[in-house]
């Protein structure tokens, strides 16, 4: 029996409506699944217990600094006043003190007041553990049990897998974000935070912290804030997920705003570069630094996080080794006693016998 055409059209309209409703429900379920914090997390952050724990963690290794000593001299009064301002909504971030560091390239560090840095620590120690679980495994900057050495070790492991123990081609494309911290868009960052946090009071506080620094209107994040480390990973997380889930890149690593993809085909890597470049511009309003983008074979050496991986061995970055030799040559014997362990620690992760021999001769001449 054939159904009337009007009834068939009605059924089709019903299917379309049900499909649309189903998609809306799925999107809503996905939005709810993404929420990490809801309810009254703000009061947990500003509680006296959390603030005092934050102080103990923040002051580690800094107790000789004058500003830390001044704050600690009236610690209880300062913490109680901060808690009172946060509870009443009267808290406002202070202005930043800026200074320049060169190690090796010049950077402007924006230093917040001790009171603000204490609050940053209190926020960080509550938010970080939950956010960290959402990041991909191969993101290595400013995370517990990660860092440059583990990132490089992972890169070495990936080169062996891609090259099938150095028997097949291995290519790497390395990219860098142009003026990353200065280019972070406040509205995009706050949107990413709102996706995860449903607490108006906490979002108001985070908005004040984010807007307390601008490189240009609506953009910029201070180098020096503890919260900036977390916010940077949150901001770059959509890129990580895009590369892993949309591009299906199996061999991908990121350290801060430096990231690298490996594969056997240079054409495929260049295709990924085009897709990533477009995503960064459209989704995150960031630009790839064209002058720092490189496509190299493993046999040429792949430079990442201060080291270079080659087939069968790894070496320090040439410029870094030269810079350390220069510093050793210009240091006094007393200064060398303090700095030499860190230099040797840098070298212990790679093949560096000849470099260490050269350093030893310079050090011995200083000690004589």
mmCIF file of N, CA and C in Angstrom, residues 11 23 50 52 81 86 93 112 132 157 182 194 206 217 250 271 297 312 317 329 349 358:
data_model
loop_
_atom_site.group_PDB
_atom_site.id
_atom_site.type_symbol
_atom_site.label_atom_id
_atom_site.label_comp_id
_atom_site.label_asym_id
_atom_site.label_seq_id
_atom_site.Cartn_x
_atom_site.Cartn_y
_atom_site.Cartn_z
ATOM 1 N N UNK A 11 6.386 12.715 7.410
ATOM 2 C CA UNK A 11 7.350 11.819 8.049
ATOM 3 C C UNK A 11 8.777 12.319 7.858
ATOM 4 N N UNK A 23 21.020 16.166 17.339
ATOM 5 C CA UNK A 23 22.327 16.825 17.241
ATOM 6 C C UNK A 23 22.485 17.889 18.309
ATOM 7 N N UNK A 50 43.588 27.580 51.601
ATOM 8 C CA UNK A 50 44.244 27.497 50.293
ATOM 9 C C UNK A 50 45.279 28.603 50.120
ATOM 10 N N UNK A 52 47.082 30.090 52.489
ATOM 11 C CA UNK A 52 48.282 29.817 53.285
ATOM 12 C C UNK A 52 49.114 28.678 52.676
ATOM 13 N N UNK A 81 43.894 40.295 54.613
ATOM 14 C CA UNK A 81 43.422 41.428 53.805
ATOM 15 C C UNK A 81 43.114 40.986 52.370
ATOM 16 N N UNK A 86 39.028 39.658 48.272
ATOM 17 C CA UNK A 86 38.480 38.674 47.335
ATOM 18 C C UNK A 86 37.046 38.303 47.694
ATOM 19 N N UNK A 93 43.839 43.648 40.472
ATOM 20 C CA UNK A 93 45.270 43.383 40.253
ATOM 21 C C UNK A 93 46.077 44.677 40.246
ATOM 22 N N UNK A 112 54.466 40.722 38.665
ATOM 23 C CA UNK A 112 53.354 41.195 39.489
ATOM 24 C C UNK A 112 53.829 41.393 40.929
ATOM 25 N N UNK A 132 45.184 19.757 33.550
ATOM 26 C CA UNK A 132 46.291 18.940 33.066
ATOM 27 C C UNK A 132 45.807 17.604 32.517
ATOM 28 N N UNK A 157 62.689 8.919 20.564
ATOM 29 C CA UNK A 157 61.879 7.694 20.447
ATOM 30 C C UNK A 157 61.029 7.720 19.181
ATOM 31 N N UNK A 182 52.540 37.822 23.221
ATOM 32 C CA UNK A 182 51.985 39.132 22.855
ATOM 33 C C UNK A 182 50.742 39.011 21.978
ATOM 34 N N UNK A 194 35.690 29.652 29.816
ATOM 35 C CA UNK A 194 34.243 29.515 30.087
ATOM 36 C C UNK A 194 33.730 28.135 29.693
ATOM 37 N N UNK A 206 39.138 35.723 36.884
ATOM 38 C CA UNK A 206 40.042 35.384 35.788
ATOM 39 C C UNK A 206 40.026 36.459 34.701
ATOM 40 N N UNK A 217 45.588 46.467 22.451
ATOM 41 C CA UNK A 217 44.206 46.311 22.926
ATOM 42 C C UNK A 217 43.632 44.909 22.716
ATOM 43 N N UNK A 250 50.240 11.198 14.074
ATOM 44 C CA UNK A 250 50.644 10.268 15.128
ATOM 45 C C UNK A 250 51.887 10.751 15.861
ATOM 46 N N UNK A 271 51.623 19.472 3.782
ATOM 47 C CA UNK A 271 50.164 19.569 3.804
ATOM 48 C C UNK A 271 49.646 19.868 5.193
ATOM 49 N N UNK A 297 65.537 16.500 7.175
ATOM 50 C CA UNK A 297 65.709 15.059 7.307
ATOM 51 C C UNK A 297 66.385 14.754 8.636
ATOM 52 N N UNK A 312 71.318 7.529 15.368
ATOM 53 C CA UNK A 312 72.196 6.792 16.288
ATOM 54 C C UNK A 312 72.803 7.623 17.428
ATOM 55 N N UNK A 317 72.784 21.590 20.970
ATOM 56 C CA UNK A 317 72.676 22.603 19.916
ATOM 57 C C UNK A 317 73.987 23.393 19.857
ATOM 58 N N UNK A 329 84.362 31.116 29.841
ATOM 59 C CA UNK A 329 85.590 31.877 29.624
ATOM 60 C C UNK A 329 85.564 33.215 30.356
ATOM 61 N N UNK A 349 72.592 14.601 28.909
ATOM 62 C CA UNK A 349 71.515 13.927 28.186
ATOM 63 C C UNK A 349 71.894 13.580 26.751
ATOM 64 N N UNK A 358 86.800 20.068 26.278
ATOM 65 C CA UNK A 358 87.162 21.464 26.030
ATOM 66 C C UNK A 358 86.837 22.353 27.217
#
